Amino acid sequence: MSVAACPGCIAAAPLTDMPARPAPKAGDAIYIALPQIHCAACIAGVERVLADLPSVAAARVNLGAKRLRLLPTAGHDESEALSVLNAAGFDAHLLDASALGPAGDEEGRKLLARAAVAGFAMMNVMAVSVAVWSGAGEVTREMFHWVSASIALPALAFSAVPFFASTVTALRAGRMNMDVPIALAIFLAAATSLYETFADTGAHTWFDAALSLCFFLLVGRYLEHRARATARSAAAELTALELPRATRLTEAGRETGEGSALCPGTEAGRETVNVCALMPGDRIALAAGARAPVDGTAEGPATLDRSALTGEAAPVPLSVGGAVCAGEVILGAPLTLAVTRRAEDSTLRRLAALVEVAETGRHRYSGLADRAARLYAPVVHGLAALAFALWWGLTGDLHHAISVATATLIITCPCALALAIPAVTAAMTGRLFRGGVLLKSPTALERLAEIDTVVFDKTGTLTEGVARLPGLAPEAAAVARALAEASDHPVSRALVAALAECAPAQLTDLRELPGEGVEARWNGRPVRLGRGAKGPVLELPGEVIPLPLTEHLRPGALEVIADLEATGFDVVMLTGDTPARAEVLARRLGIAKVHAGVRAGDKADCLAGMTREGRRVLMVGDGLNDTGALARAHASLAPASALDAARVASDGVMLGVDLRAVAQTLALARRARRRIRQNLAVAALYNAVAIPVAVLGHATPLMAAAVMSSSSILVVMNAVRR
């Protein structure tokens, strides 16, 4: 049985209604992610680090999956191995083996096995065929035909299963698909060759052609599968970061204030629970090096490793009350976490769901491949029948007519066209995700490639606010804290952080006005936190108090503006802030076009005006007042710190804090568009040249198989190349 355990709950007390986790013994597999390994030297380094550990019975590194499969010795767990690997700089994290699945990449293994059998048989039949093609005597030729048949037929019975199974399914449903002509071509080549072998009259057989066709098609399908798995693995790895159990602090733990360190499972005040049983308000204990199983807020200072979610390697310092997302690793000291979301609502779970949407959605370019697939079967069968009738009628040679028809069936397979778009999309979506950008919409990549204008919101997107509140009266501070807590605007978040030591006042009739602020009633009188003439203000009965706000540039802001303008994009700042403050920041960033003082409802209208001018606009924003503009834009991105409404309205989410991801995303999208066009051109050129060659009788089935599969492999390799 394969298990994975959270280091924070290995020694925790078992529940009475849940069996205790047995001590790991040799044979129990534990999976550890090693995201930074990239070569054989890394593998040797990992093995060298683990070689002398008494707690490790065996270890095997999978470089492709960047995972370590660890077998601990009896009575030991994985904590020692984790500590040693991290100390050696390998950035090791536990993975949930049940989420990874015991079967692994079963489909890929089957395709590779079938391709290997077909390739091995093909080489042997070709070696045997040398004597036949070089003019061997009749007895020798007949013997080699039988040898070829004995090798080819069992190999085809195993390797060609995907094509014949798909054909049977399609015909039973009364429809045609791309595998029908392929299966027919393999069958014709094998059946005609077998007939020639039995008849003892054929100078040549085509067992090698049938095997070659099967081999090259399987290789192409395996490469397509790997290209798609590049993006699919992102969702799988996110899911694998989910942990099955956690250590919850009970009432005894609350009373004593314990929870900063994890002790043996018999300690009072702790219980091991399934992660799905955690509710908002629960408190859980996390050991140093443990991964957070749910979203929550820190009850003490900590340092986080967010590389698994954002791709950023640098540790992130966290203050009291800071947000911790599921999947992030606690560094340094143990931490008590107050749960804010259930496991099914965690950031990690939502990211995995968004990745799946981006992978499985349909694309605008897909219609071209779909139309080609619908036309393919009738057209190719018609061409093959025409070629057969033409050559039989002209020459009277049934053998040659069947050969031409078989070559036509093989060479016209539109695999290159079918692979042209999904291979590129899968490869680039996965590449973007590993770079810290999650595309939610299946058409986002195509629309991002068409962008010529980039519009940035100011507060919370280009800048991060820090409030300075000297001399604020206690009652005013309490009201400001209560109003700020009712909003997720960057200014409100900055105020909440600045007033962390102040208890919030009791307010009624709270409501947020997008772009304007938060209103409520305090002691029956109206109060407001919102925008003033020179910045944020707190309006109390008979008093207006300015709230000074110091703004810092978001990391990468200067660089991304310079990169975009150097690449030829128009850059615009769109903000509801005052013109004076907006102009100061624009000059600092080098932005020439600024729209300041724009109300929330007018931002979408502003983008609509740009669209009417013929611009393709990318909107980058984070606030509630940006949601209309994000939805109206040709494409849109939101930072991970954005409001839920902004993230929902956008086409993609930047998981890190660095704004340079915007320029990198646009560059990758344009590269994807170029490669799609290159692939479509390759597919079109191939068909324009290959079909006439086959119909005119200048291609044997073996030549057709090699040429057709080469075009498919070329398309896939172009999609996945760096």
XYZ file of C-alpha atoms in Angstrom:
722
model
C 0.000 0.000 0.000
C 1.284 3.496 -0.892
C 0.825 6.181 1.718
C 1.901 9.755 2.301
C 1.852 11.490 5.651
C 1.994 15.043 6.928
C 5.075 15.407 9.166
C 2.892 17.390 11.532
C 0.614 14.438 12.340
C 2.898 11.403 12.249
C 2.971 11.043 16.015
C -0.445 12.535 16.778
C -2.992 10.588 18.784
C -5.378 8.478 16.675
C -9.111 9.059 16.756
C -11.276 6.458 18.388
C -13.449 6.243 15.255
C -10.510 6.201 12.844
C -7.828 3.506 12.797
C -4.420 4.689 13.864
C -1.856 5.042 11.162
C 0.559 2.113 11.525
C 4.238 2.798 11.821
C 5.775 2.765 8.366
C 7.523 -0.464 7.506
C 9.670 -1.517 4.619
C 7.394 -1.773 1.613
C 5.187 1.238 2.408
C 5.916 3.805 -0.319
C 6.110 7.518 0.496
C 6.327 10.056 -2.335
C 8.362 13.248 -2.040
C 8.389 16.065 -4.591
C 11.815 17.320 -5.705
C 10.898 20.232 -8.005
C 14.464 21.536 -8.405
C 16.187 18.398 -9.745
C 16.972 18.440 -13.458
C 19.824 16.059 -14.335
C 21.637 12.827 -13.505
C 23.925 14.682 -11.115
C 20.877 15.709 -9.072
C 19.768 12.078 -8.880
C 23.213 11.026 -7.703
C 23.173 13.805 -5.113
C 19.813 12.704 -3.710
C 20.933 9.089 -3.530
C 24.184 10.093 -1.846
C 22.317 12.126 0.791
C 19.966 9.233 1.582
C 22.528 6.423 1.348
C 23.616 6.431 5.014
C 20.245 7.076 6.649
C 19.109 4.136 8.809
C 15.487 5.218 8.324
C 15.603 4.634 4.545
C 15.278 1.107 3.199
C 15.206 2.086 -0.477
C 14.762 5.177 -2.603
C 14.204 5.719 -6.314
C 14.159 9.081 -8.116
C 11.870 9.704 -11.098
C 13.551 12.558 -12.972
C 10.671 13.055 -15.423
C 8.081 13.417 -12.653
C 10.628 15.076 -10.294
C 9.566 12.753 -7.502
C 11.260 10.438 -5.019
C 9.681 7.117 -4.078
C 10.919 6.352 -0.557
C 10.630 3.087 1.408
C 11.286 3.750 5.121
C 12.630 1.019 7.372
C 10.386 -0.547 9.995
C 9.627 1.792 12.861
C 10.767 4.914 11.040
C 9.035 7.664 9.108
C 10.004 10.072 6.356
C 10.801 13.082 8.584
C 14.541 12.387 8.761
C 14.807 12.016 4.986
C 12.879 15.258 4.472
C 15.127 17.169 6.871
C 18.316 15.854 5.267
C 17.129 16.554 1.710
C 16.064 20.108 2.548
C 19.322 20.737 4.382
C 21.154 19.613 1.239
C 19.203 22.175 -0.807
C 16.865 19.828 -2.693
C 13.593 21.585 -1.640
C 11.762 18.365 -0.730
C 8.004 18.287 -0.062
C 5.638 15.430 0.698
C 3.059 14.374 -1.891
C -0.214 12.557 -1.293
C 0.286 9.165 -2.946
C -3.469 8.559 -3.188
C -3.874 11.757 -5.192
C -1.089 10.774 -7.556
C -2.763 7.434 -8.110
C -1.111 4.003 -7.979
C -1.323 3.418 -11.704
C 0.625 6.514 -12.714
C 0.632 7.270 -16.415
C -1.058 4.025 -17.454
C -2.149 5.320 -20.857
C 1.345 6.521 -21.706
C 2.901 3.221 -20.672
C 0.494 1.250 -22.831
C 1.133 3.433 -25.876
C 4.878 3.154 -25.362
C 4.695 -0.631 -24.975
C 2.625 -1.025 -28.145
C 4.993 1.261 -30.055
C 8.010 -0.702 -28.794
C 6.530 -4.019 -29.944
C 5.602 -2.592 -33.338
C 9.041 -0.993 -33.766
C 10.918 -4.164 -32.788
C 8.809 -6.283 -35.144
C 9.171 -3.697 -37.928
C 12.980 -3.780 -37.744
C 13.059 -7.578 -37.822
C 10.659 -7.807 -40.764
C 12.657 -5.170 -42.647
C 15.856 -7.157 -42.021
C 14.183 -10.307 -43.342
C 12.777 -8.388 -46.313
C 16.243 -7.340 -47.511
C 16.722 -10.760 -49.069
C 13.314 -10.556 -50.774
C 13.786 -7.055 -52.171
C 17.327 -7.859 -53.340
C 16.126 -10.669 -55.658
C 16.218 -13.885 -53.601
C 15.201 -17.173 -55.135
C 11.621 -18.394 -55.062
C 12.058 -20.902 -52.218
C 13.995 -18.411 -50.092
C 11.449 -15.685 -50.809
C 8.523 -17.892 -49.757
C 10.299 -18.883 -46.556
C 10.999 -15.265 -45.654
C 7.364 -14.360 -46.380
C 6.297 -16.914 -43.764
C 8.915 -15.678 -41.314
C 7.667 -12.115 -41.831
C 4.053 -13.211 -41.293
C 4.936 -15.044 -38.078
C 6.568 -11.886 -36.710
C 4.134 -9.262 -38.023
C 0.713 -10.771 -37.315
C 1.149 -11.275 -33.520
C 2.778 -7.844 -33.230
C -0.109 -6.192 -35.097
C -2.640 -8.077 -32.968
C -1.147 -6.337 -29.928
C 0.036 -2.983 -31.251
C -2.893 -2.052 -33.518
C -5.533 -2.526 -30.800
C -6.132 1.242 -30.264
C -6.972 1.788 -33.952
C -9.229 -1.247 -34.376
C -10.998 -0.684 -31.040
C -11.723 2.934 -31.992
C -12.928 1.834 -35.436
C -15.322 -0.762 -34.013
C -16.727 1.762 -31.546
C -17.265 4.355 -34.264
C -18.901 1.950 -36.727
C -21.233 0.583 -34.056
C -22.370 4.143 -33.417
C -22.953 4.673 -37.124
C -20.216 7.277 -37.584
C -16.731 7.630 -39.021
C -13.548 8.860 -37.384
C -9.869 9.171 -38.256
C -9.079 5.635 -37.112
C -11.403 3.956 -39.625
C -9.144 4.547 -42.679
C -6.062 3.780 -40.573
C -7.485 0.447 -39.447
C -8.563 -0.287 -43.023
C -5.050 0.491 -44.320
C -3.398 -1.769 -41.725
C -5.904 -4.527 -42.476
C -5.441 -4.246 -46.259
C -1.651 -4.287 -46.006
C -1.643 -7.308 -43.678
C -4.431 -9.201 -45.462
C -2.966 -8.699 -48.940
C 0.474 -9.733 -47.685
C -0.982 -12.845 -46.067
C -2.793 -13.693 -49.298
C 0.456 -13.353 -51.253
C 2.193 -15.580 -48.716
C -0.442 -18.340 -49.050
C -0.651 -18.014 -52.829
C 3.110 -18.552 -53.206
C 3.034 -16.248 -56.193
C 3.753 -12.791 -54.718
C 7.116 -11.226 -55.305
C 6.591 -8.842 -52.392
C 4.555 -8.514 -49.200
C 3.796 -5.419 -47.112
C 4.068 -6.690 -43.573
C 6.797 -4.102 -43.012
C 4.467 -1.328 -44.245
C 1.675 -2.379 -41.866
C 4.096 -2.457 -38.939
C 5.688 0.848 -39.941
C 2.307 2.543 -40.132
C 1.362 1.198 -36.722
C 4.727 2.135 -35.181
C 4.844 5.712 -36.448
C 1.219 6.366 -35.538
C 1.777 5.065 -32.030
C 4.902 7.204 -31.634
C 2.936 10.242 -32.755
C 0.131 9.472 -30.316
C 2.575 8.963 -27.481
C 4.228 12.333 -28.170
C 0.788 13.956 -28.287
C -0.062 12.287 -24.987
C 3.136 13.584 -23.401
C 2.491 17.093 -24.702
C -0.992 17.067 -23.171
C 0.347 15.562 -19.953
C 2.694 18.547 -19.626
C -0.323 20.677 -18.738
C -2.357 17.914 -17.092
C 0.455 17.174 -14.659
C 0.069 20.676 -13.233
C -3.412 19.825 -11.962
C -2.237 16.418 -10.776
C 0.658 17.888 -8.816
C -1.621 20.495 -7.232
C -4.036 17.774 -6.172
C -1.146 15.731 -4.807
C -0.201 18.609 -2.499
C -3.459 18.083 -0.601
C -2.834 16.253 2.656
C -5.294 13.717 4.088
C -4.960 14.521 7.793
C -4.169 17.327 10.213
C -3.547 17.857 13.932
C -6.433 19.856 15.409
C -6.180 21.606 18.756
C -9.055 20.750 21.088
C -10.488 22.777 23.970
C -7.662 21.630 26.225
C -5.167 23.002 23.756
C -7.093 26.290 23.551
C -7.108 26.722 27.312
C -3.383 26.119 27.699
C -2.503 28.116 24.631
C -0.471 25.219 23.298
C -0.030 24.356 19.672
C 3.247 25.847 18.702
C 5.012 22.499 18.747
C 3.927 18.981 17.903
C 4.365 16.346 20.567
C 3.642 12.622 20.756
C 0.116 11.525 19.931
C -0.868 10.915 23.562
C -0.557 14.605 24.466
C -3.793 16.207 25.647
C -5.307 18.961 23.608
C -4.606 17.430 20.174
C -6.398 15.062 17.880
C -5.720 13.717 14.407
C -8.615 14.369 12.040
C -9.375 14.012 8.374
C -8.718 17.315 6.616
C -12.270 17.300 5.228
C -13.547 17.514 8.828
C -11.847 20.866 9.502
C -14.204 23.831 9.746
C -13.599 27.607 9.780
C -12.630 28.594 13.306
C -10.703 25.380 14.051
C -7.053 25.681 15.030
C -4.432 23.273 13.736
C -0.776 22.761 14.649
C 1.861 22.679 11.914
C 5.439 21.573 12.423
C 8.408 23.298 10.830
C 8.634 21.949 7.294
C 4.973 20.887 7.230
C 2.627 21.768 4.385
C -0.593 23.634 5.230
C -3.582 21.337 4.540
C -6.169 24.158 4.380
C -6.349 27.951 4.113
C -5.997 29.871 7.350
C -4.421 32.776 9.232
C -1.189 32.571 11.201
C -1.337 33.002 14.969
C 2.341 33.832 15.081
C 5.128 35.080 12.820
C 6.385 32.604 10.249
C 8.215 32.161 6.971
C 6.485 30.487 4.030
C 7.708 28.567 1.006
C 5.134 29.314 -1.723
C 7.101 27.850 -4.633
C 4.665 24.988 -5.238
C 1.798 27.426 -5.900
C 3.466 30.545 -7.268
C 6.779 29.358 -8.695
C 8.656 31.898 -6.550
C 11.638 30.323 -4.829
C 12.333 33.074 -2.253
C 10.848 32.482 1.233
C 8.071 34.893 2.188
C 7.964 36.405 5.725
C 4.561 36.322 7.402
C 3.303 38.414 10.305
C 0.599 37.573 12.844
C -2.762 37.334 11.083
C -1.158 36.761 7.680
C -2.911 34.480 5.220
C -1.599 30.970 4.621
C -2.881 28.964 1.631
C -3.194 25.200 1.414
C -0.067 23.724 -0.155
C 2.360 26.290 1.278
C 5.214 25.053 3.458
C 5.956 26.408 6.948
C 9.665 27.175 7.307
C 11.690 27.876 10.436
C 9.509 27.419 13.524
C 6.239 25.521 14.152
C 3.003 27.458 13.678
C -0.600 27.423 14.846
C -3.055 28.087 12.030
C -6.642 29.331 12.413
C -8.711 27.694 9.663
C -10.619 30.124 7.428
C -11.891 27.798 4.657
C -12.904 24.170 4.408
C -10.665 21.833 2.402
C -12.999 21.748 -0.614
C -12.937 25.567 -0.773
C -9.187 25.963 -0.358
C -6.999 27.971 -2.708
C -5.220 24.773 -3.727
C -8.468 23.024 -4.680
C -9.688 26.033 -6.651
C -6.387 26.323 -8.533
C -6.556 22.644 -9.505
C -10.119 23.114 -10.765
C -9.088 26.143 -12.839
C -6.194 24.218 -14.385
C -8.589 21.467 -15.442
C -10.898 24.040 -17.059
C -8.009 25.481 -19.050
C -6.897 22.022 -20.174
C -10.238 20.550 -21.161
C -11.889 23.579 -22.755
C -12.359 24.050 -26.471
C -10.439 26.581 -28.509
C -11.451 28.753 -31.410
C -8.812 27.165 -33.630
C -10.205 23.733 -32.765
C -13.077 24.222 -35.207
C -10.649 23.937 -38.115
C -9.356 20.565 -36.962
C -12.905 19.370 -36.179
C -14.144 20.249 -39.672
C -11.145 18.503 -41.194
C -11.862 15.391 -39.116
C -15.509 15.284 -40.239
C -14.502 15.589 -43.897
C -11.541 13.258 -43.649
C -13.184 9.820 -43.649
C -15.470 10.230 -46.682
C -12.839 12.134 -48.689
C -10.008 9.686 -48.040
C -12.180 6.654 -48.749
C -13.314 8.290 -51.958
C -9.719 9.012 -53.000
C -8.609 5.466 -52.193
C -11.532 3.972 -54.139
C -10.804 6.299 -57.077
C -7.123 5.368 -57.072
C -7.968 1.652 -56.909
C -10.456 1.866 -59.785
C -8.127 4.049 -61.872
C -5.097 1.810 -61.606
C -7.022 -1.453 -61.943
C -8.751 -0.091 -65.024
C -5.537 1.232 -66.593
C -3.223 -1.685 -65.818
C -5.464 -4.631 -64.969
C -3.010 -5.346 -62.119
C -5.085 -5.980 -58.982
C -1.929 -6.254 -56.857
C -0.699 -2.782 -57.879
C -4.191 -1.231 -57.556
C -4.487 -2.471 -53.966
C -0.987 -1.169 -53.243
C -1.885 2.325 -54.499
C -5.193 2.349 -52.606
C -3.447 1.250 -49.394
C -0.759 3.926 -49.784
C -3.480 6.542 -50.346
C -5.303 5.493 -47.166
C -2.105 5.720 -45.165
C -0.615 8.905 -46.556
C -3.808 10.956 -46.222
C -4.119 10.437 -42.460
C -4.596 13.996 -41.038
C -2.742 13.326 -37.808
C -0.511 16.363 -38.310
C -3.570 18.603 -38.615
C -5.226 17.001 -35.598
C -2.078 17.535 -33.488
C -1.266 21.042 -34.737
C -3.367 22.955 -32.197
C -3.806 20.835 -29.035
C -0.094 19.998 -28.818
C 0.862 23.701 -28.806
C -1.925 24.703 -26.414
C -1.115 21.963 -23.916
C 2.606 22.695 -23.971
C 2.225 26.469 -23.567
C -0.496 26.257 -20.890
C 1.748 24.013 -18.815
C 4.725 26.295 -19.379
C 2.750 29.332 -18.229
C 1.514 27.542 -15.135
C 5.037 26.573 -14.127
C 5.966 30.229 -14.633
C 3.267 31.339 -12.184
C 0.363 32.238 -14.501
C -2.824 30.177 -14.440
C -5.051 30.534 -17.501
C -8.704 29.846 -16.686
C -10.305 30.294 -20.090
C -9.648 27.799 -22.921
C -9.535 30.662 -25.440
C -7.314 32.927 -23.343
C -4.066 31.888 -25.022
C -5.375 32.809 -28.467
C -6.816 36.147 -27.317
C -3.630 37.060 -25.442
C -1.690 36.609 -28.678
C -3.830 39.341 -30.305
C -3.216 42.021 -27.647
C -1.774 45.390 -28.692
C -2.729 47.544 -25.650
C -2.171 46.779 -21.953
C -4.256 48.664 -19.366
C -3.190 48.571 -15.708
C -5.226 49.464 -12.666
C -3.167 51.485 -10.188
C -3.911 50.748 -6.531
C -3.368 47.098 -5.670
C -2.025 46.233 -9.123
C 0.870 48.557 -9.887
C 1.207 49.545 -6.230
C 0.844 48.048 -2.778
C -0.447 50.354 -0.047
C 0.836 50.774 3.486
C -1.213 52.993 5.808
C 0.349 55.440 8.328
C -2.059 56.502 11.051
C -0.327 58.744 13.607
C -2.483 60.191 16.367
C -5.805 58.563 15.435
C -8.229 58.698 18.374
C -9.283 55.317 19.859
C -12.944 55.648 18.820
C -11.981 56.760 15.297
C -9.501 53.890 15.045
C -12.170 51.390 16.112
C -14.632 52.696 13.500
C -11.925 52.718 10.791
C -10.989 49.128 11.642
C -14.605 47.951 11.458
C -15.226 49.700 8.138
C -11.953 48.451 6.626
C -12.741 44.847 7.572
C -15.888 45.024 5.453
C -13.882 45.512 2.238
C -11.104 43.678 0.414
C -9.870 46.799 -1.367
C -6.056 47.169 -1.105
C -6.442 50.369 0.919
C -8.789 48.592 3.338
C -6.368 45.699 3.712
C -3.564 48.163 4.463
C -5.729 49.855 7.125
C -6.617 46.542 8.752
C -2.917 45.697 8.992
C -2.118 49.133 10.465
C -4.947 48.823 13.029
C -4.265 45.208 13.974
C -4.001 46.037 17.701
C -7.315 47.933 17.750
C -10.663 46.234 18.459
C -13.312 47.021 15.800
C -16.367 49.083 16.695
C -19.917 47.716 16.463
C -21.493 48.947 13.232
C -24.823 48.359 11.502
C -26.091 48.630 7.920
C -22.664 47.964 6.435
C -22.469 48.173 2.636
C -19.675 48.598 0.107
C -20.008 50.879 -2.916
C -17.544 49.777 -5.648
C -14.976 52.510 -6.213
C -16.469 54.762 -3.512
C -15.864 53.059 -0.172
C -17.762 51.505 2.734
C -20.729 53.050 4.517
C -22.363 52.069 7.829
C -24.070 53.414 10.923
C -22.295 53.839 14.250
C -24.407 54.588 17.295
C -27.215 55.333 14.861
C -25.214 57.929 12.883
C -23.666 57.524 9.393
C -19.952 56.873 8.994
C -17.923 56.241 5.858
C -14.485 55.044 4.791
C -13.680 55.920 1.208
C -12.165 58.209 -1.347
C -11.580 61.878 -0.648
C -10.140 64.745 -2.672
C -6.533 63.880 -1.731
C -6.755 60.233 -0.809
C -8.626 57.925 1.574
C -10.650 59.556 4.342
C -12.669 58.482 7.373
C -15.923 60.417 7.682
C -17.333 60.538 11.222
C -20.279 62.612 12.449
C -19.113 66.197 12.007
C -15.512 65.269 11.175
C -13.501 64.166 8.135
C -10.143 62.553 8.958
C -7.562 62.017 6.180
C -5.824 58.648 6.275
C -2.318 58.999 4.809
C -1.343 56.114 2.538
C 2.189 55.350 1.426
C 2.282 53.396 -1.828
C 5.085 51.080 -2.874
C 5.557 49.737 -6.369
C 4.663 46.102 -6.816
C 7.762 43.994 -7.627
C 8.512 44.043 -11.345
C 6.325 47.091 -12.095
C 9.129 49.214 -13.546
C 10.528 46.325 -15.575
C 7.204 45.190 -17.040
C 6.309 48.687 -18.287
C 9.714 49.019 -19.955
C 9.458 45.536 -21.494
C 5.969 46.115 -22.854
C 6.773 49.466 -24.412
C 10.020 48.116 -25.896
C 8.035 45.271 -27.475
C 5.579 47.686 -29.079
C 2.579 47.532 -26.767
C 0.638 50.661 -25.812
C 0.547 50.949 -22.001
C -2.275 52.804 -20.233
C -3.000 53.455 -16.534
C -6.688 53.430 -15.617
C -7.462 54.486 -12.040
C -10.077 56.002 -9.835
C -7.386 57.875 -7.900
C -6.900 61.638 -8.192
C -5.145 62.962 -11.325
C -2.293 64.435 -9.266
C -1.434 61.144 -7.530
C -1.881 59.177 -10.763
C 0.442 61.498 -12.713
C 3.182 61.191 -10.092
C 3.144 57.406 -10.345
C 2.858 57.455 -14.143
C 5.977 59.617 -14.458
C 7.826 57.307 -12.102
C 6.882 54.255 -14.198
C 7.231 55.924 -17.585
C 3.568 55.551 -18.555
C 2.507 58.263 -21.013
C -1.251 57.582 -21.133
C -3.229 58.018 -17.923
C -6.989 58.020 -17.266
C -7.457 59.216 -13.660
C -10.549 59.854 -11.551
C -12.466 57.137 -13.416
C -15.488 55.836 -11.521
C -16.093 52.118 -11.195
C -18.933 52.070 -13.708
C -16.904 54.078 -16.230
C -13.899 51.741 -16.408
C -15.758 49.240 -18.597
C -16.972 52.094 -20.818
C -13.393 53.315 -21.186
C -12.297 49.891 -22.386
C -15.282 49.689 -24.707
C -14.133 52.961 -26.276
C -10.659 51.530 -26.858
C -12.215 48.465 -28.453
C -14.248 50.640 -30.821
C -10.985 52.287 -31.860
C -9.787 48.879 -33.020
C -7.550 48.057 -30.073
C -7.190 44.606 -28.557
C -6.928 45.387 -24.840
C -5.460 43.366 -21.989
C -6.833 44.588 -18.643
C -4.797 43.911 -15.499
C -6.739 44.745 -12.316
C -7.548 43.492 -8.853
C -10.498 45.386 -7.348
C -14.261 45.137 -7.241
C -14.367 48.290 -9.353
C -12.269 46.540 -12.022
C -14.557 43.559 -12.582
C -16.574 45.226 -15.357
C -13.413 46.251 -17.200
C -11.880 42.780 -16.737
C -14.960 41.182 -18.265
C -15.178 43.724 -21.120
C -11.500 43.520 -22.160
C -10.303 41.338 -25.027
C -8.294 39.435 -22.393
C -7.669 40.013 -18.701
C -5.325 39.043 -15.877
C -5.635 39.489 -12.117
C -2.986 39.104 -9.396
C -3.456 36.387 -6.809
C -4.095 39.093 -4.197
C -7.148 40.328 -6.133
C -10.707 40.070 -4.873
C -12.582 36.865 -5.653
C -14.849 38.821 -8.016
C -11.843 40.103 -9.990
C -10.270 36.659 -10.215
C -13.554 35.179 -11.432
C -13.978 37.883 -14.087
C -10.417 37.527 -15.424
C -9.080 35.048 -17.974
C -6.011 34.270 -15.912
C -4.482 34.658 -12.457
C -0.867 35.603 -11.718
C 0.040 33.384 -8.793
C 3.167 35.335 -7.847
C 3.662 38.974 -6.905
C 6.031 39.917 -9.743
C 4.318 41.886 -12.532
C 6.884 40.780 -15.105
C 4.644 37.757 -15.552
C 2.392 39.977 -17.717
C 5.087 40.505 -20.354
C 6.155 36.857 -20.191
C 2.558 35.722 -20.704
C 2.094 37.904 -23.768
C 5.396 36.706 -25.228
C 4.461 33.036 -24.744
C 0.992 33.602 -26.211
C 2.479 35.136 -29.363
C 4.945 32.275 -29.607
C 2.055 29.805 -29.325
C 0.198 31.546 -32.155
C 3.285 31.375 -34.382
C 3.710 27.687 -33.698
C 0.058 26.919 -34.386
C 0.363 28.675 -37.732
C 3.605 26.833 -38.472
C 1.974 23.500 -37.656
C -1.065 24.249 -39.820
C 1.241 25.226 -42.677
C 3.201 21.982 -42.306
C -0.019 19.949 -42.334
C -1.383 21.781 -45.375
C 1.888 21.501 -47.322
C 2.191 17.821 -46.498
C -1.282 17.033 -47.799
C -0.826 19.181 -50.906
C 2.303 17.216 -51.865
C 1.652 13.738 -50.462
C -1.881 13.055 -51.743
C -1.107 13.524 -55.470
C 2.068 11.432 -55.056
C 0.082 8.553 -53.553
C -2.836 8.699 -56.000
C -0.432 8.757 -58.969
C 1.151 5.550 -57.711
C 4.566 6.927 -56.726
C 4.423 5.830 -53.073
C 4.456 2.340 -51.626
C 2.561 1.628 -48.396
C 5.886 1.588 -46.531
C 6.878 5.000 -47.899
C 3.413 6.364 -47.100
C 3.643 5.167 -43.481
C 7.057 6.760 -42.967
C 6.139 10.103 -44.569
C 2.760 10.438 -42.811
C 4.158 9.656 -39.372
C 7.138 11.945 -39.902
C 4.796 14.880 -40.488
C 2.964 14.123 -37.238
C 6.178 13.843 -35.263
C 7.441 17.105 -36.790
C 4.299 18.925 -35.654
C 4.521 17.623 -32.085
C 8.238 18.346 -31.798
C 7.645 21.892 -33.021
C 4.965 22.333 -30.348
C 7.076 21.186 -27.406
C 10.465 22.625 -28.387
C 11.984 25.263 -26.087
